[in-house]
CSV table of C-alpha atoms in Angstrom, one decimal:
chain,number,residue,atom,x,y,z
A,1,UNK,CA,-1.7,2.5,7.2
A,2,UNK,CA,-0.1,3.2,10.4
A,3,UNK,CA,-1.0,0.8,13.1
A,4,UNK,CA,-0.1,3.4,15.8
A,5,UNK,CA,-3.6,4.9,16.1
A,6,UNK,CA,-4.8,1.3,16.6
A,7,UNK,CA,-2.3,0.0,18.8
A,8,UNK,CA,-3.1,3.2,21.1
A,9,UNK,CA,-6.4,2.0,21.6
A,10,UNK,CA,-5.6,-1.9,21.7
A,11,UNK,CA,-3.4,-3.6,24.5
A,12,UNK,CA,-1.7,-6.9,24.6
A,13,UNK,CA,0.1,-8.6,22.3
A,14,UNK,CA,1.4,-19.2,13.6
A,15,UNK,CA,2.2,-21.8,12.5
A,16,UNK,CA,4.2,-21.5,9.2
A,17,UNK,CA,3.0,-23.3,6.1
A,18,UNK,CA,5.7,-24.6,3.9
A,19,UNK,CA,4.8,-25.2,0.3
A,20,UNK,CA,6.1,-27.4,-2.5
A,21,UNK,CA,9.5,-27.0,-4.0
A,22,UNK,CA,9.8,-24.1,-6.3
A,23,UNK,CA,9.5,-24.5,-10.0
A,24,UNK,CA,8.1,-22.6,-13.0
A,25,UNK,CA,8.1,-18.7,-13.0
A,26,UNK,CA,10.0,-18.5,-9.7
A,27,UNK,CA,12.7,-21.4,-10.1
A,28,UNK,CA,15.7,-19.1,-10.5
A,29,UNK,CA,15.1,-16.8,-7.8
A,30,UNK,CA,14.1,-19.8,-5.6
A,31,UNK,CA,17.3,-21.6,-6.4
A,32,UNK,CA,19.5,-18.6,-5.6
A,33,UNK,CA,17.7,-18.4,-2.3
A,34,UNK,CA,18.4,-22.0,-1.5
A,35,UNK,CA,22.3,-21.6,-2.6
A,36,UNK,CA,22.3,-18.8,-0.1
A,37,UNK,CA,20.7,-20.5,2.6
A,38,UNK,CA,23.3,-23.5,2.0
A,39,UNK,CA,26.1,-21.5,2.5
A,40,UNK,CA,25.0,-20.1,5.7
A,41,UNK,CA,24.7,-16.6,5.1
A,42,UNK,CA,22.0,-13.9,4.9
A,43,UNK,CA,21.2,-12.5,1.6
A,44,UNK,CA,22.5,-9.5,2.3
A,45,UNK,CA,26.0,-10.7,2.5
A,46,UNK,CA,26.1,-12.0,-0.9
A,47,UNK,CA,26.5,-8.9,-2.7
A,48,UNK,CA,25.5,-5.3,-2.1
A,49,UNK,CA,23.1,-3.6,-4.3
A,50,UNK,CA,23.1,-0.3,-2.0
A,51,UNK,CA,24.3,3.1,-2.6
A,52,UNK,CA,26.6,3.5,0.3
A,53,UNK,CA,26.2,4.9,3.9
A,54,UNK,CA,23.3,7.2,4.5
A,55,UNK,CA,23.9,10.8,5.9
A,56,UNK,CA,22.0,14.0,6.5
A,57,UNK,CA,21.1,16.0,3.2
A,58,UNK,CA,19.5,19.3,3.4
A,59,UNK,CA,15.9,19.9,2.0
A,60,UNK,CA,16.4,22.1,-1.5
A,61,UNK,CA,13.0,23.7,-0.2
A,62,UNK,CA,14.7,25.2,2.7
A,63,UNK,CA,17.8,23.9,3.9
A,64,UNK,CA,16.3,21.7,6.7
A,65,UNK,CA,17.5,18.3,7.1
A,66,UNK,CA,14.3,15.9,6.6
A,67,UNK,CA,16.2,13.0,5.1
A,68,UNK,CA,19.3,11.0,5.2
A,69,UNK,CA,20.3,9.6,1.8
A,70,UNK,CA,23.3,8.2,0.1
A,71,UNK,CA,25.9,10.5,-1.2
A,72,UNK,CA,25.1,12.2,-4.4
A,73,UNK,CA,21.2,12.3,-4.0
A,74,UNK,CA,19.2,15.3,-3.5
A,75,UNK,CA,15.6,16.0,-2.6
A,76,UNK,CA,13.0,18.8,-2.3
A,77,UNK,CA,9.8,18.6,-0.1
A,78,UNK,CA,6.5,20.0,-1.4
A,79,UNK,CA,2.8,20.3,-0.2
A,80,UNK,CA,2.9,19.9,3.6
A,81,UNK,CA,-0.1,19.7,5.7
A,82,UNK,CA,-1.9,23.1,5.3
A,83,UNK,CA,-0.5,24.1,2.1
A,84,UNK,CA,-3.1,26.3,0.1
A,85,UNK,CA,-3.7,24.9,-3.0
A,86,UNK,CA,-4.8,26.3,-6.3
A,87,UNK,CA,-8.5,25.8,-5.7
A,88,UNK,CA,-8.1,27.8,-2.5
A,89,UNK,CA,-8.4,24.7,-0.2
A,90,UNK,CA,-5.8,23.6,2.3
A,91,UNK,CA,-3.6,20.5,1.9
A,92,UNK,CA,-5.1,17.6,4.1
A,93,UNK,CA,-2.7,15.6,6.5
A,94,UNK,CA,-1.8,12.1,6.4
A,95,UNK,CA,-0.2,11.7,3.0
A,96,UNK,CA,-0.4,8.0,2.0
A,97,UNK,CA,-0.6,6.1,-1.3
A,98,UNK,CA,0.2,7.7,-4.5
A,99,UNK,CA,1.0,7.1,-8.1
A,100,UNK,CA,3.0,9.2,-10.8
A,101,UNK,CA,1.9,9.7,-14.4
A,102,UNK,CA,3.2,11.5,-17.3
A,103,UNK,CA,2.3,15.2,-18.4
A,104,UNK,CA,1.1,17.8,-18.9
A,105,UNK,CA,4.3,18.6,-21.1
A,106,UNK,CA,7.4,17.8,-19.5
A,107,UNK,CA,5.6,17.6,-16.0
A,108,UNK,CA,4.2,14.9,-14.0
A,109,UNK,CA,1.0,14.5,-12.3
A,110,UNK,CA,0.8,13.0,-8.7
A,111,UNK,CA,-2.5,11.7,-7.5
A,112,UNK,CA,-2.1,11.3,-3.6
A,113,UNK,CA,-4.3,9.7,-0.9
A,114,UNK,CA,-4.8,11.3,2.6
A,115,UNK,CA,-5.8,8.8,5.0
A,116,UNK,CA,-8.2,10.6,7.3
A,117,UNK,CA,-10.7,8.8,9.5
A,118,UNK,CA,-13.8,10.0,11.3
A,119,UNK,CA,-17.1,11.9,10.2
A,120,UNK,CA,-15.3,15.2,10.4
A,121,UNK,CA,-16.7,16.7,7.1
A,122,UNK,CA,-15.4,16.6,3.7
A,123,UNK,CA,-12.2,18.8,2.5
A,124,UNK,CA,-12.7,20.6,-0.7
A,125,UNK,CA,-16.0,21.6,-2.1
A,126,UNK,CA,-18.8,19.4,-0.3
A,127,UNK,CA,-21.2,19.9,-3.4
A,128,UNK,CA,-18.5,17.1,-5.2
A,129,UNK,CA,-18.1,14.8,-2.2
A,130,UNK,CA,-19.1,11.2,-2.0
A,131,UNK,CA,-20.1,11.6,1.5
A,132,UNK,CA,-20.1,15.2,2.7
A,133,UNK,CA,-19.7,13.9,6.2
A,134,UNK,CA,-16.2,11.9,5.4
A,135,UNK,CA,-13.0,13.7,5.5
A,136,UNK,CA,-10.7,11.7,3.3
A,137,UNK,CA,-9.9,11.9,-0.5
A,138,UNK,CA,-7.1,12.5,-3.0
A,139,UNK,CA,-5.3,15.5,-4.1
A,140,UNK,CA,-3.6,16.2,-7.5
A,141,UNK,CA,-0.2,17.7,-7.8
A,142,UNK,CA,1.4,18.8,-11.1
A,143,UNK,CA,5.2,18.9,-10.5
A,144,UNK,CA,8.4,18.8,-12.2
A,145,UNK,CA,11.2,16.3,-11.7
A,146,UNK,CA,13.0,18.5,-9.1
A,147,UNK,CA,9.9,18.8,-6.7
A,148,UNK,CA,8.8,22.3,-8.1
A,149,UNK,CA,5.2,22.4,-7.8
A,150,UNK,CA,3.2,23.8,-10.7
A,151,UNK,CA,-0.3,23.4,-9.7
A,152,UNK,CA,-2.3,21.4,-6.9
A,153,UNK,CA,-5.9,20.9,-6.0
A,154,UNK,CA,-8.6,18.6,-4.6
A,155,UNK,CA,-9.2,15.5,-7.2
A,156,UNK,CA,-11.9,13.5,-5.1
A,157,UNK,CA,-13.5,14.0,-1.6
A,158,UNK,CA,-15.8,12.6,0.8
A,159,UNK,CA,-14.1,9.1,1.2
A,160,UNK,CA,-12.9,7.6,4.4
A,161,UNK,CA,-9.5,6.2,5.3
A,162,UNK,CA,-7.9,6.4,1.7
A,163,UNK,CA,-4.8,4.4,2.5
A,164,UNK,CA,-3.1,3.2,-0.8
A,165,UNK,CA,-4.4,2.0,-4.2
A,166,UNK,CA,-2.9,1.3,-7.6
A,167,UNK,CA,-2.3,3.2,-11.0
A,168,UNK,CA,-4.2,1.7,-14.0
A,169,UNK,CA,-2.4,1.5,-17.4
A,170,UNK,CA,-5.1,3.8,-19.1
A,171,UNK,CA,-4.1,6.7,-16.8
A,172,UNK,CA,-6.2,6.8,-13.6
A,173,UNK,CA,-5.4,6.1,-10.1
A,174,UNK,CA,-7.8,3.6,-7.8
A,175,UNK,CA,-8.3,4.9,-4.2
A,176,UNK,CA,-9.1,2.2,-1.5
A,177,UNK,CA,-10.9,2.8,1.8
A,178,UNK,CA,-9.6,1.0,4.7
A,179,UNK,CA,-12.6,0.7,6.7
A,180,UNK,CA,-16.3,-0.2,6.6
A,181,UNK,CA,-17.7,2.6,8.5
A,182,UNK,CA,-21.1,3.6,7.6
A,183,UNK,CA,-24.4,4.7,9.3
A,184,UNK,CA,-25.4,0.8,9.2
A,185,UNK,CA,-22.0,0.0,11.5
A,186,UNK,CA,-21.3,0.6,14.9
A,187,UNK,CA,-18.4,3.1,15.8
A,188,UNK,CA,-14.6,1.9,14.9
A,189,UNK,CA,-11.8,1.9,17.2
A,190,UNK,CA,-11.7,5.8,17.1
A,191,UNK,CA,-14.9,6.2,18.7
A,192,UNK,CA,-16.2,8.6,15.8
A,193,UNK,CA,-20.0,8.7,15.5
A,194,UNK,CA,-20.8,6.6,12.5
A,195,UNK,CA,-24.4,7.6,12.5
A,196,UNK,CA,-23.3,10.9,10.9
A,197,UNK,CA,-22.0,9.4,7.8
A,198,UNK,CA,-24.3,9.8,4.8
A,199,UNK,CA,-23.1,6.7,2.9
A,200,UNK,CA,-21.5,3.2,3.4
A,201,UNK,CA,-17.7,2.8,3.0
A,202,UNK,CA,-15.1,0.3,2.5
A,203,UNK,CA,-14.7,0.4,-1.5
A,204,UNK,CA,-12.4,1.4,-4.3
A,205,UNK,CA,-13.0,4.4,-6.2
A,206,UNK,CA,-11.4,5.3,-9.9
A,207,UNK,CA,-10.0,8.8,-9.7
A,208,UNK,CA,-9.1,10.8,-13.1
A,209,UNK,CA,-5.5,12.2,-13.1
A,210,UNK,CA,-7.0,14.9,-15.2
A,211,UNK,CA,-10.0,17.4,-14.8
A,212,UNK,CA,-11.6,16.8,-11.6
A,213,UNK,CA,-14.9,18.0,-12.8
A,214,UNK,CA,-18.5,18.4,-10.9
A,215,UNK,CA,-19.2,14.7,-10.3
A,216,UNK,CA,-18.0,12.4,-7.1
A,217,UNK,CA,-16.5,9.4,-7.3
A,218,UNK,CA,-18.6,6.3,-7.5
A,219,UNK,CA,-17.7,3.2,-5.5
A,220,UNK,CA,-17.0,-0.2,-7.4
A,221,UNK,CA,-19.2,-2.2,-5.2
A,222,UNK,CA,-18.6,-5.3,-6.7
A,223,UNK,CA,-15.0,-5.2,-5.6
A,224,UNK,CA,-16.0,-5.6,-2.1
A,225,UNK,CA,-16.7,-3.8,1.0
A,226,UNK,CA,-13.9,-4.5,3.4
A,227,UNK,CA,-10.7,-3.1,4.6
A,228,UNK,CA,-9.0,-2.3,1.3
A,229,UNK,CA,-5.3,-1.3,1.5
A,230,UNK,CA,-4.0,-1.5,-2.2
A,231,UNK,CA,-4.8,-2.6,-5.7
A,232,UNK,CA,-2.9,-4.0,-8.5
A,233,UNK,CA,-4.0,-4.3,-12.0
A,234,UNK,CA,-3.0,-7.2,-14.2
A,235,UNK,CA,-3.5,-6.8,-17.9
A,236,UNK,CA,-2.6,-10.4,-18.9
A,237,UNK,CA,-5.6,-11.7,-16.9
A,238,UNK,CA,-7.7,-8.4,-16.5
A,239,UNK,CA,-8.0,-9.0,-12.6
A,240,UNK,CA,-7.4,-6.2,-10.2
A,241,UNK,CA,-5.6,-7.9,-7.2
A,242,UNK,CA,-6.7,-6.4,-4.0
A,243,UNK,CA,-5.1,-6.4,-0.4
A,244,UNK,CA,-6.6,-6.4,2.9
A,245,UNK,CA,-5.3,-4.9,6.2
A,246,UNK,CA,-7.8,-6.0,9.0
A,247,UNK,CA,-5.8,-5.1,11.6
A,248,UNK,CA,-7.2,-7.5,14.5
A,249,UNK,CA,-8.2,-10.4,12.0
A,250,UNK,CA,-6.9,-12.5,9.6
A,251,UNK,CA,-6.6,-10.6,6.1
A,252,UNK,CA,-7.3,-11.7,2.5
A,253,UNK,CA,-5.6,-11.6,-0.8
A,254,UNK,CA,-8.5,-11.0,-3.4
A,255,UNK,CA,-8.9,-10.5,-7.0
A,256,UNK,CA,-11.7,-8.9,-8.5
A,257,UNK,CA,-12.6,-9.9,-12.1
A,258,UNK,CA,-14.6,-6.9,-14.2
A,259,UNK,CA,-17.4,-7.8,-16.3
A,260,UNK,CA,-15.5,-6.2,-19.3
A,261,UNK,CA,-11.9,-5.7,-20.5
A,262,UNK,CA,-10.7,-2.8,-18.4
A,263,UNK,CA,-7.6,-2.2,-20.8
A,264,UNK,CA,-10.2,-1.7,-23.8
A,265,UNK,CA,-12.7,0.4,-22.3
A,266,UNK,CA,-10.4,2.5,-20.0
A,267,UNK,CA,-12.1,2.0,-16.7
A,268,UNK,CA,-13.0,-0.2,-14.0
A,269,UNK,CA,-16.4,-1.2,-14.3
A,270,UNK,CA,-18.6,-2.5,-11.5
A,271,UNK,CA,-20.8,-5.6,-11.6
A,272,UNK,CA,-17.7,-8.1,-11.7
A,273,UNK,CA,-17.0,-11.1,-9.5
A,274,UNK,CA,-14.8,-10.8,-6.2
A,275,UNK,CA,-12.6,-14.0,-5.2
A,276,UNK,CA,-10.3,-14.7,-2.3
A,277,UNK,CA,-7.1,-16.6,-3.0
A,278,UNK,CA,-7.0,-20.3,-1.3
A,279,UNK,CA,-4.0,-22.5,-1.1
A,280,UNK,CA,-4.5,-25.6,-3.2
A,281,UNK,CA,-5.0,-28.6,-1.2
A,282,UNK,CA,-4.4,-26.8,2.2
A,283,UNK,CA,-7.8,-25.2,3.3
A,284,UNK,CA,-7.6,-22.1,5.4
A,285,UNK,CA,-4.0,-22.2,5.2
A,286,UNK,CA,-2.4,-19.7,7.7
A,287,UNK,CA,0.5,-17.9,6.0
A,288,UNK,CA,1.0,-15.3,8.5
A,289,UNK,CA,3.6,-16.9,10.6
A,290,UNK,CA,7.3,-18.0,9.9
A,291,UNK,CA,7.5,-19.5,6.3
A,292,UNK,CA,10.9,-20.5,4.8
A,293,UNK,CA,11.8,-17.9,1.9
A,294,UNK,CA,11.2,-19.3,-1.4
A,295,UNK,CA,8.1,-21.7,-0.1
A,296,UNK,CA,5.9,-21.6,-3.1
A,297,UNK,CA,2.1,-22.5,-3.2
A,298,UNK,CA,-0.1,-23.6,-6.2
A,299,UNK,CA,-3.5,-21.6,-5.6
A,300,UNK,CA,-7.0,-21.5,-6.1
A,301,UNK,CA,-9.7,-18.9,-6.0
A,302,UNK,CA,-12.8,-19.0,-4.0
A,303,UNK,CA,-16.0,-17.1,-4.8
A,304,UNK,CA,-17.3,-14.2,-2.4
A,305,UNK,CA,-21.2,-14.4,-3.0
A,306,UNK,CA,-21.9,-11.3,-0.9
A,307,UNK,CA,-19.2,-8.5,-1.6
A,308,UNK,CA,-21.2,-5.4,-0.7
A,309,UNK,CA,-23.1,-6.4,2.6
A,310,UNK,CA,-25.3,-4.0,4.4
A,311,UNK,CA,-25.3,-4.3,8.1
A,312,UNK,CA,-28.6,-4.8,10.3
A,313,UNK,CA,-29.0,-2.3,13.1
A,314,UNK,CA,-26.6,-3.1,16.0
A,315,UNK,CA,-23.9,-4.7,14.1
A,316,UNK,CA,-20.4,-3.8,15.7
A,317,UNK,CA,-17.5,-2.6,13.6
A,318,UNK,CA,-15.7,-5.8,14.3
A,319,UNK,CA,-18.4,-8.0,13.1
A,320,UNK,CA,-18.9,-6.0,10.0
A,321,UNK,CA,-15.2,-5.9,9.2
A,322,UNK,CA,-14.8,-9.7,8.8
A,323,UNK,CA,-18.0,-10.2,6.9
A,324,UNK,CA,-16.4,-10.6,3.7
A,325,UNK,CA,-13.2,-12.2,4.6
A,326,UNK,CA,-15.4,-15.0,6.5
A,327,UNK,CA,-17.0,-15.8,3.4
A,328,UNK,CA,-13.8,-16.7,1.7
A,329,UNK,CA,-12.6,-18.4,4.7
A,330,UNK,CA,-15.7,-20.7,5.0
A,331,UNK,CA,-14.7,-21.9,1.6
A,332,UNK,CA,-11.1,-22.4,2.5
A,333,UNK,CA,-9.5,-19.4,1.8
A,334,UNK,CA,-5.9,-18.4,3.1
A,335,UNK,CA,-4.9,-16.2,6.0
A,336,UNK,CA,-2.4,-13.6,6.0
A,337,UNK,CA,-1.4,-11.0,8.5
A,338,UNK,CA,-2.1,-7.3,7.6
A,339,UNK,CA,-1.8,-7.2,3.8
A,340,UNK,CA,-1.0,-3.6,2.6
A,341,UNK,CA,1.2,-2.2,-0.4
A,342,UNK,CA,1.1,-4.0,-3.8
A,343,UNK,CA,2.6,-3.4,-7.2
A,344,UNK,CA,2.3,-5.2,-10.6
A,345,UNK,CA,5.5,-5.9,-12.8
A,346,UNK,CA,5.9,-8.1,-15.9
A,347,UNK,CA,3.2,-10.7,-14.7
A,348,UNK,CA,3.9,-10.6,-11.1
A,349,UNK,CA,2.1,-9.0,-8.0
A,350,UNK,CA,4.4,-8.0,-5.2
A,351,UNK,CA,2.6,-7.2,-1.9
A,352,UNK,CA,3.5,-7.0,1.6
A,353,UNK,CA,2.5,-8.6,4.8
A,354,UNK,CA,3.1,-5.9,7.5
A,355,UNK,CA,3.2,-8.0,10.6
A,356,UNK,CA,3.8,-11.7,8.8
A,357,UNK,CA,6.6,-13.8,9.6
A,358,UNK,CA,8.4,-14.9,12.9
A,359,UNK,CA,8.5,-12.3,15.7
A,360,UNK,CA,11.5,-10.5,16.8
A,361,UNK,CA,12.7,-12.2,20.0
A,362,UNK,CA,14.3,-9.1,21.4
A,363,UNK,CA,11.1,-7.1,21.8
A,364,UNK,CA,7.4,-7.5,22.7
A,365,UNK,CA,4.9,-9.0,20.5
A,366,UNK,CA,2.8,-6.4,18.6
A,367,UNK,CA,-0.9,-6.2,18.9
A,368,UNK,CA,-3.2,-7.4,16.3
A,369,UNK,CA,-3.3,-10.4,14.2
A,370,UNK,CA,0.4,-11.4,13.1
A,371,UNK,CA,3.7,-11.4,15.5
A,372,UNK,CA,6.6,-10.6,12.7
A,373,UNK,CA,8.1,-7.9,11.3
A,374,UNK,CA,7.2,-8.2,7.9
A,375,UNK,CA,6.8,-10.4,4.8
A,376,UNK,CA,7.3,-9.8,0.9
A,377,UNK,CA,5.0,-12.1,-1.0
A,378,UNK,CA,5.1,-12.6,-5.0
A,379,UNK,CA,2.1,-13.8,-6.8
A,380,UNK,CA,2.6,-15.0,-10.5
A,381,UNK,CA,-0.9,-14.3,-12.2
A,382,UNK,CA,-0.7,-16.7,-15.0
A,383,UNK,CA,0.8,-19.6,-13.3
A,384,UNK,CA,-1.5,-19.1,-10.2
A,385,UNK,CA,1.7,-19.4,-8.1
A,386,UNK,CA,2.4,-17.8,-5.0
A,387,UNK,CA,5.9,-17.4,-3.3
A,388,UNK,CA,7.5,-15.9,-0.2
A,389,UNK,CA,10.0,-13.7,-1.3
A,390,UNK,CA,11.5,-12.3,1.9
A,391,UNK,CA,11.0,-12.3,5.7
A,392,UNK,CA,12.1,-10.1,8.2
A,393,UNK,CA,14.4,-11.4,11.1
A,394,UNK,CA,14.0,-8.6,13.0
A,395,UNK,CA,13.0,-4.7,13.2
A,396,UNK,CA,16.6,-3.7,12.6
A,397,UNK,CA,16.4,-5.8,9.3
A,398,UNK,CA,13.2,-4.6,7.8
A,399,UNK,CA,10.5,-3.0,10.2
A,400,UNK,CA,6.8,-3.4,9.1
A,401,UNK,CA,6.9,-2.9,5.4
A,402,UNK,CA,3.9,-1.3,4.0
A,403,UNK,CA,3.5,0.7,0.7
A,404,UNK,CA,5.6,-0.6,-2.1
A,405,UNK,CA,6.6,0.2,-5.7
A,406,UNK,CA,9.2,-1.0,-8.2
A,407,UNK,CA,12.0,0.7,-10.0
A,408,UNK,CA,12.6,0.3,-13.8
A,409,UNK,CA,15.4,-2.3,-13.0
A,410,UNK,CA,12.8,-4.6,-11.0
A,411,UNK,CA,13.7,-3.7,-7.5
A,412,UNK,CA,11.2,-2.9,-5.0
A,413,UNK,CA,11.0,0.0,-2.8
A,414,UNK,CA,9.5,-0.9,0.7
A,415,UNK,CA,8.3,2.0,2.9
A,416,UNK,CA,8.6,1.3,6.5
A,417,UNK,CA,5.7,1.6,9.0
A,418,UNK,CA,7.9,0.8,12.4
A,419,UNK,CA,7.1,2.2,15.7
A,420,UNK,CA,10.2,1.1,17.7
A,421,UNK,CA,12.8,3.2,15.7
A,422,UNK,CA,13.4,5.5,12.9
A,423,UNK,CA,11.6,4.5,9.7
A,424,UNK,CA,13.7,3.5,6.2
A,425,UNK,CA,12.9,3.3,2.5
A,426,UNK,CA,14.4,-0.1,1.7
A,427,UNK,CA,15.5,-1.6,-1.5
A,428,UNK,CA,14.5,-5.4,-2.0
A,429,UNK,CA,16.1,-6.9,-5.2
A,430,UNK,CA,14.4,-9.9,-7.0
A,431,UNK,CA,17.3,-11.8,-5.6
A,432,UNK,CA,16.1,-11.2,-2.2
A,433,UNK,CA,18.9,-8.8,-1.2
A,434,UNK,CA,17.8,-5.6,1.1
A,435,UNK,CA,19.4,-2.4,1.4
A,436,UNK,CA,18.8,0.8,2.9
A,437,UNK,CA,18.3,3.9,0.7
A,438,UNK,CA,16.9,6.5,2.9
A,439,UNK,CA,15.9,7.3,6.4
A,440,UNK,CA,13.5,9.7,8.0
A,441,UNK,CA,15.3,12.6,9.8
A,442,UNK,CA,12.1,14.9,10.2
A,443,UNK,CA,12.8,16.6,13.6
A,444,UNK,CA,10.3,15.1,16.5
A,445,UNK,CA,8.7,12.8,13.9
A,446,UNK,CA,11.3,10.2,12.7
A,447,UNK,CA,8.9,7.6,13.9
A,448,UNK,CA,6.6,8.6,11.3
A,449,UNK,CA,6.1,6.3,8.3
A,450,UNK,CA,7.2,6.5,4.7
A,451,UNK,CA,4.2,6.1,2.2
A,452,UNK,CA,3.3,6.5,-1.4
A,453,UNK,CA,6.7,5.6,-3.1
A,454,UNK,CA,6.4,6.0,-6.8
A,455,UNK,CA,8.8,6.7,-9.6
A,456,UNK,CA,8.2,9.1,-12.3
A,457,UNK,CA,7.6,7.3,-15.6
A,458,UNK,CA,11.2,7.9,-16.8
A,459,UNK,CA,12.8,6.7,-13.6
A,460,UNK,CA,14.6,9.8,-12.8
A,461,UNK,CA,12.8,10.7,-9.6
A,462,UNK,CA,11.3,9.0,-6.8
A,463,UNK,CA,8.2,10.9,-5.0
A,464,UNK,CA,7.3,9.5,-1.6
A,465,UNK,CA,5.3,10.8,1.4
A,466,UNK,CA,5.8,11.1,5.2
A,467,UNK,CA,2.3,9.9,6.4
A,468,UNK,CA,1.4,12.0,9.7
A,469,UNK,CA,-1.1,14.3,11.3
A,470,UNK,CA,1.3,17.3,12.0
A,471,UNK,CA,4.6,16.6,9.9
A,472,UNK,CA,2.7,15.2,6.5
A,473,UNK,CA,4.8,16.1,3.8
A,474,UNK,CA,6.1,15.0,0.3
A,475,UNK,CA,9.4,14.5,-1.4
A,476,UNK,CA,11.0,14.3,-4.6
A,477,UNK,CA,14.4,12.6,-4.6
A,478,UNK,CA,16.8,12.3,-7.4
A,479,UNK,CA,20.6,11.4,-8.0
A,480,UNK,CA,23.0,8.5,-9.3
A,481,UNK,CA,20.4,5.8,-9.6
A,482,UNK,CA,22.7,3.7,-11.8
A,483,UNK,CA,25.0,3.5,-8.9
A,484,UNK,CA,22.9,0.9,-7.0
A,485,UNK,CA,20.1,-1.6,-7.0
A,486,UNK,CA,17.3,0.8,-8.5
């Protein structure tokens, strides 16, 4: 989620915790990182998994340059804000988290979030809205691998601030609300009148990839009411790992344990148990500041006794947004800075801390909790071990990583949400080597963030969004992937 809107309302502006020596599932990667540090060079100088210099590439939709890409890559934009969908409704703005699913036929299905705040009324049919006063939700786009739209429609509506989420292996999308707004909570930083809302918000919802139907999505209340950002399902432990982006306060890393085997019943059931990560032997470990890359932590999980609070009259938004996290912190849970994108791969959940790490000494410290320009973490779900995979040394290296996905070769795609320069898509290998892949070159909107990166199941096409009010748009990108790290 873009911090720009919050920073425009907030004026103003860690102690690192180093873990035990790396071992077990992360031993090889940590050893490589140690070798790099001992040699006195940065990971980027060890080898170059990049695709060469970036240059302007015309959009195949209309010939306008909107992206800079390496030689040999092409792209087509589709469904910008205002595009009239097949159900007659206009495509909302602020394209955000997204996932790609196979079918129908040789096409693909995208489920895409639209991160819209405020009691502005639901887009689409209000009869199918969870809350007819809330203006966020998801759209469905059926598309070819070359970005040619076959059909598009509303897939869920009446939610609020749908930021990211995560794909489920049985073929659904779990969308996340990055808010705790509701009629029981005071107005948030935007000043929108929460008394106009009909429902409590701050939940995750499961959205089908086919057949919108007439029923509204339902919140999975036991998975918590907090500023949800993304979710990653681990079929090994049957846990949904949840990130929290609480801009002004410490954020938590959570897991939700459903009451049944999700992969068997093909859904995420309500009624499970919510827990928050704690570092073993270090109550309230602060992981938001500078930490040595490769530092590894054994973890425990502490229970959240009241995951779905309802608030008394007069409760402020700031009081409400920390209600769930404070329960975990009271039991020793760890503190992170603005946890955003997450993705599961082969028993590891990778997730980003957007303002984690050491500050860039060349620029002012950002507002909000966390002074850095970003961290990337990896959690091994069976070993119960957390490792810092990467930490930005400055905005020119990696600037506020947000959404994340992973290629078939195991390289992460990091979407930047920076404010001080043009935003990039960057690749990060499992060895900790960073490279540039794409640059936002939309005229007048180069500082708008990338979001929703997702590969087609065959790995041939990368779909990605620009989150913006005026310049919201999606892209399909393809080319010689085998020439570099993806």
